Amino acid sequence: MDTAFQVKTTGFEGPLDLLLSLIEKRKLLINEISLSQIADDYLVYVRGIADMPLKDTAQFLLVAATLVLIKSRSLLPTLTLSREEESSIDDLERRLKLYERYRTLAHTLHERFGTEFLFARRDRGTRATVFAPDAETNPGALVLAIREVVGRFPKVEVLPKVIVKRIVSIEETMDRLRDRVAAALKMSFRDFVGGGEKEKKEVIIGFLALLELTKQGVIDVIQHATFEDISIEAQDVGVPQYR
């Protein structure tokens, strides 16, 4: 059986299966708000997968990048996204809804298979295959028909290669956030990353740095409601270090 297009890891078949399971666990509808709410769970789950094949990692990271965009916009409503980024968010929501339909249909077929007839059986008997061309069929007409069919085949389109360049270091951002919190004891995520189009990449990397420092137990974060700013505090509160 060919499994080239299946990505199975720790009980989930690809990033869409993981996303849908997280949404169903919280009994949410598939929309941008629900994707924002389960973004943290998705990122934590993906970071905990140690044995994922390198060739499959790109699929999970692509969805993770889109979820970070959604989460960033929920935290900073004034954040401006490009048309391509807006399209990636809409495409993720559309594919997730389509995947949900296919998975539901597959589950229904699995339950019915072997318990009831899906198609009526008919005894057609034995028939001999006979090729009986009419008078207008000749080698020349067959050649023209074959050429017409071949001419309708889709042409192979060669896409240009894209080189991904490293822009911002998450390690440097973690160090900067750690120093800021140590100096101020308490601050907001919005004050740390700022806002606007030119800081978009810093917002995304800053959010990933925030998650990592929270996981390491360096800082505590509090968000009182959806779309509100995140309050950041140092876990070990001491004397402020003014710089």
CSV table of C-alpha atoms in Angstrom, one decimal:
chain,number,residue,atom,x,y,z
A,1,MET,CA,0.0,0.0,0.0
A,2,ASP,CA,1.4,3.4,-0.9
A,3,THR,CA,1.6,5.7,2.2
A,4,ALA,CA,3.7,8.5,0.7
A,5,PHE,CA,1.0,11.1,1.4
A,6,GLN,CA,0.2,10.0,5.0
A,7,VAL,CA,2.0,11.5,8.0
A,8,LYS,CA,1.4,9.4,11.2
A,9,THR,CA,2.9,10.5,14.5
A,10,THR,CA,1.8,9.6,18.0
A,11,GLY,CA,-1.7,8.7,17.0
A,12,PHE,CA,-2.4,11.5,14.6
A,13,GLU,CA,-2.3,11.5,10.8
A,14,GLY,CA,-0.8,14.9,9.9
A,15,PRO,CA,-1.3,18.4,11.3
A,16,LEU,CA,-5.0,18.6,10.3
A,17,ASP,CA,-5.9,15.5,12.3
A,18,LEU,CA,-4.1,17.0,15.3
A,19,LEU,CA,-5.9,20.4,14.9
A,20,LEU,CA,-9.3,18.8,14.5
A,21,SER,CA,-8.7,16.6,17.6
A,22,LEU,CA,-7.7,19.6,19.7
A,23,ILE,CA,-10.9,21.5,18.6
A,24,GLU,CA,-13.2,18.5,19.2
A,25,LYS,CA,-11.6,18.0,22.6
A,26,ARG,CA,-12.7,21.6,23.6
A,27,LYS,CA,-16.1,21.2,21.7
A,28,LEU,CA,-15.4,24.2,19.6
A,29,LEU,CA,-16.5,25.2,16.1
A,30,ILE,CA,-14.0,25.5,13.3
A,31,ASN,CA,-13.2,29.2,12.9
A,32,GLU,CA,-10.4,31.7,13.5
A,33,ILE,CA,-11.3,32.2,17.2
A,34,SER,CA,-11.1,28.5,18.0
A,35,LEU,CA,-7.8,28.1,16.1
A,36,SER,CA,-6.5,31.0,18.2
A,37,GLN,CA,-7.5,29.2,21.4
A,38,ILE,CA,-5.9,25.9,20.5
A,39,ALA,CA,-2.7,27.4,19.0
A,40,ASP,CA,-0.8,27.0,22.3
A,41,ASP,CA,-1.8,23.3,22.7
A,42,TYR,CA,-0.7,22.6,19.1
A,43,LEU,CA,2.7,24.3,19.5
A,44,VAL,CA,3.4,22.5,22.8
A,45,TYR,CA,2.4,19.1,21.2
A,46,VAL,CA,4.6,19.6,18.2
A,47,ARG,CA,7.6,20.7,20.2
A,48,GLY,CA,7.2,17.4,22.3
A,49,ILE,CA,7.5,15.2,19.2
A,50,ALA,CA,11.1,14.0,19.1
A,51,ASP,CA,11.0,11.2,16.5
A,52,MET,CA,9.2,12.9,13.7
A,53,PRO,CA,10.9,12.3,10.3
A,54,LEU,CA,12.5,15.4,8.8
A,55,LYS,CA,10.6,15.1,5.6
A,56,ASP,CA,7.3,15.4,7.5
A,57,THR,CA,8.3,18.2,9.8
A,58,ALA,CA,7.6,20.9,7.2
A,59,GLN,CA,3.9,20.1,7.1
A,60,PHE,CA,3.6,20.6,10.9
A,61,LEU,CA,5.7,23.8,10.9
A,62,LEU,CA,3.7,25.3,8.1
A,63,VAL,CA,0.5,24.9,10.0
A,64,ALA,CA,2.3,26.2,13.2
A,65,ALA,CA,3.4,29.4,11.4
A,66,THR,CA,-0.2,30.1,10.4
A,67,LEU,CA,-1.5,29.4,13.9
A,68,VAL,CA,1.1,31.9,15.3
A,69,LEU,CA,-0.2,34.5,12.8
A,70,ILE,CA,-3.8,33.9,14.1
A,71,LYS,CA,-2.7,34.0,17.7
A,72,SER,CA,-0.7,37.2,17.1
A,73,ARG,CA,-3.7,39.0,15.5
A,74,SER,CA,-5.9,37.9,18.4
A,75,LEU,CA,-3.4,39.5,20.8
A,76,LEU,CA,-2.8,42.6,18.7
A,77,PRO,CA,-6.0,43.5,16.7
A,78,THR,CA,-4.2,46.4,15.1
A,79,LEU,CA,-1.6,44.0,13.5
A,80,THR,CA,-1.8,44.3,9.7
A,81,LEU,CA,-1.4,41.0,7.7
A,82,SER,CA,-0.5,40.8,4.0
A,83,ARG,CA,-2.9,39.4,1.4
A,84,GLU,CA,-0.8,36.1,1.3
A,85,GLU,CA,-1.0,35.7,5.1
A,86,GLU,CA,-4.7,36.4,5.1
A,87,SER,CA,-5.1,33.8,2.4
A,88,SER,CA,-3.1,31.2,4.4
A,89,ILE,CA,-5.4,31.6,7.4
A,90,ASP,CA,-8.6,31.3,5.2
A,91,ASP,CA,-7.0,28.2,3.4
A,92,LEU,CA,-6.2,26.5,6.7
A,93,GLU,CA,-9.8,27.0,8.0
A,94,ARG,CA,-11.2,25.7,4.6
A,95,ARG,CA,-9.0,22.6,4.5
A,96,LEU,CA,-9.8,21.8,8.2
A,97,LYS,CA,-13.5,21.9,7.5
A,98,LEU,CA,-13.1,19.7,4.4
A,99,TYR,CA,-11.0,17.3,6.4
A,100,GLU,CA,-13.7,17.1,9.1
A,101,ARG,CA,-16.2,16.1,6.4
A,102,TYR,CA,-14.0,13.4,4.9
A,103,ARG,CA,-13.2,12.0,8.3
A,104,THR,CA,-16.9,11.8,9.3
A,105,LEU,CA,-17.7,10.1,6.0
A,106,ALA,CA,-14.9,7.6,6.5
A,107,HIS,CA,-16.1,6.8,10.0
A,108,THR,CA,-19.6,6.2,8.7
A,109,LEU,CA,-18.4,3.9,5.9
A,110,HIS,CA,-16.2,2.0,8.4
A,111,GLU,CA,-19.2,1.4,10.7
A,112,ARG,CA,-21.4,0.2,7.8
A,113,PHE,CA,-18.9,-1.9,6.0
A,114,GLY,CA,-19.6,-5.6,6.4
A,115,THR,CA,-22.9,-5.0,8.3
A,116,GLU,CA,-25.2,-4.0,5.4
A,117,PHE,CA,-25.1,-4.0,1.6
A,118,LEU,CA,-24.0,-0.7,0.1
A,119,PHE,CA,-24.7,-1.8,-3.5
A,120,ALA,CA,-27.1,-4.4,-4.8
A,121,ARG,CA,-25.5,-7.4,-6.5
A,122,ARG,CA,-26.5,-8.3,-10.0
A,123,ASP,CA,-25.6,-11.5,-11.9
A,124,ARG,CA,-24.5,-10.2,-15.3
A,125,GLY,CA,-23.4,-13.6,-16.5
A,126,THR,CA,-20.5,-14.1,-18.9
A,127,ARG,CA,-20.0,-11.7,-21.8
A,128,ALA,CA,-17.5,-11.9,-24.5
A,129,THR,CA,-15.6,-8.7,-25.4
A,130,VAL,CA,-16.1,-7.8,-29.0
A,131,PHE,CA,-14.4,-5.0,-30.9
A,132,ALA,CA,-16.7,-4.0,-33.8
A,133,PRO,CA,-15.7,-0.6,-35.3
A,134,ASP,CA,-18.0,1.1,-37.8
A,135,ALA,CA,-17.2,1.9,-41.4
A,136,GLU,CA,-15.8,5.4,-40.6
A,137,THR,CA,-13.2,4.0,-38.1
A,138,ASN,CA,-9.8,3.7,-39.8
A,139,PRO,CA,-6.1,4.0,-38.7
A,140,GLY,CA,-6.0,7.7,-39.6
A,141,ALA,CA,-9.1,8.6,-37.5
A,142,LEU,CA,-7.6,6.7,-34.5
A,143,VAL,CA,-4.4,8.6,-34.8
A,144,LEU,CA,-6.2,11.9,-34.8
A,145,ALA,CA,-8.3,10.9,-31.8
A,146,ILE,CA,-5.2,9.8,-29.8
A,147,ARG,CA,-3.5,13.1,-30.6
A,148,GLU,CA,-6.5,15.1,-29.4
A,149,VAL,CA,-6.6,13.2,-26.1
A,150,VAL,CA,-2.9,13.6,-25.5
A,151,GLY,CA,-3.1,17.3,-26.3
A,152,ARG,CA,-5.6,17.7,-23.4
A,153,PHE,CA,-3.1,16.3,-20.9
A,154,PRO,CA,-2.1,19.0,-18.3
A,155,LYS,CA,1.3,20.5,-18.9
A,156,VAL,CA,4.0,20.1,-16.2
A,157,GLU,CA,4.5,23.4,-14.5
A,158,VAL,CA,8.0,23.9,-12.9
A,159,LEU,CA,7.7,26.2,-9.9
A,160,PRO,CA,10.6,28.5,-8.9
A,161,LYS,CA,12.7,27.5,-5.9
A,162,VAL,CA,12.3,29.6,-2.8
A,163,ILE,CA,15.2,30.1,-0.4
A,164,VAL,CA,14.1,30.6,3.2
A,165,LYS,CA,16.4,33.1,4.9
A,166,ARG,CA,16.9,33.4,8.7
A,167,ILE,CA,15.6,36.8,9.8
A,168,VAL,CA,15.3,36.8,13.6
A,169,SER,CA,16.9,34.5,16.2
A,170,ILE,CA,14.5,33.1,18.8
A,171,GLU,CA,17.4,32.6,21.2
A,172,GLU,CA,18.3,36.3,21.1
A,173,THR,CA,14.7,37.2,21.6
A,174,MET,CA,14.4,34.9,24.6
A,175,ASP,CA,17.5,36.5,26.1
A,176,ARG,CA,16.1,40.0,25.5
A,177,LEU,CA,12.7,39.1,27.0
A,178,ARG,CA,14.4,37.5,30.0
A,179,ASP,CA,16.5,40.6,30.6
A,180,ARG,CA,13.5,43.0,30.2
A,181,VAL,CA,11.4,41.0,32.7
A,182,ALA,CA,14.3,40.7,35.2
A,183,ALA,CA,14.7,44.5,35.1
A,184,ALA,CA,11.1,45.5,35.2
A,185,LEU,CA,9.7,42.5,37.2
A,186,LYS,CA,6.4,42.9,35.3
A,187,MET,CA,5.5,44.0,31.8
A,188,SER,CA,3.0,43.3,29.0
A,189,PHE,CA,3.6,41.4,25.8
A,190,ARG,CA,2.4,44.3,23.7
A,191,ASP,CA,5.0,46.6,25.3
A,192,PHE,CA,7.7,44.1,24.5
A,193,VAL,CA,7.0,43.5,20.8
A,194,GLY,CA,5.3,46.7,19.8
A,195,GLY,CA,2.9,46.7,16.8
A,196,GLY,CA,2.6,47.6,13.2
A,197,GLU,CA,3.6,46.1,9.9
A,198,LYS,CA,7.4,46.4,10.3
A,199,GLU,CA,7.4,44.5,13.7
A,200,LYS,CA,5.3,41.6,12.4
A,201,LYS,CA,8.2,39.1,12.4
A,202,GLU,CA,9.3,40.3,15.9
A,203,VAL,CA,5.7,39.6,17.1
A,204,ILE,CA,5.8,36.0,15.9
A,205,ILE,CA,9.3,35.3,17.2
A,206,GLY,CA,8.4,37.1,20.4
A,207,PHE,CA,5.4,34.9,21.0
A,208,LEU,CA,7.5,31.8,20.4
A,209,ALA,CA,10.1,33.1,22.9
A,210,LEU,CA,7.3,33.7,25.4
A,211,LEU,CA,6.0,30.1,25.1
A,212,GLU,CA,9.5,28.7,25.5
A,213,LEU,CA,10.4,30.8,28.6
A,214,THR,CA,7.0,29.9,30.1
A,215,LYS,CA,7.7,26.2,29.5
A,216,GLN,CA,11.2,26.5,31.2
A,217,GLY,CA,9.6,28.1,34.2
A,218,VAL,CA,11.5,31.4,33.9
A,219,ILE,CA,8.3,33.6,33.6
A,220,ASP,CA,4.6,33.5,34.5
A,221,VAL,CA,2.0,34.8,32.0
A,222,ILE,CA,-1.6,35.8,32.6
A,223,GLN,CA,-4.3,36.6,30.0
A,224,HIS,CA,-7.6,37.5,31.6
A,225,ALA,CA,-9.7,37.2,28.4
A,226,THR,CA,-9.5,36.3,24.8
A,227,PHE,CA,-7.9,39.0,22.6
A,228,GLU,CA,-6.6,40.9,25.7
A,229,ASP,CA,-2.9,41.6,26.3
A,230,ILE,CA,-0.7,39.1,28.1
A,231,SER,CA,0.9,40.1,31.4
A,232,ILE,CA,4.4,38.8,32.0
A,233,GLU,CA,6.1,38.4,35.4
A,234,ALA,CA,9.3,36.9,36.5
A,235,GLN,CA,8.9,33.8,38.7
A,236,ASP,CA,11.9,34.7,40.9
A,237,VAL,CA,11.0,38.2,42.1
A,238,GLY,CA,14.0,40.1,43.5
A,239,VAL,CA,15.4,43.6,43.5
A,240,PRO,CA,14.9,45.3,40.1
A,241,GLN,CA,18.0,45.6,38.0
A,242,TYR,CA,17.9,49.1,36.4
A,243,ARG,CA,20.0,49.4,33.2
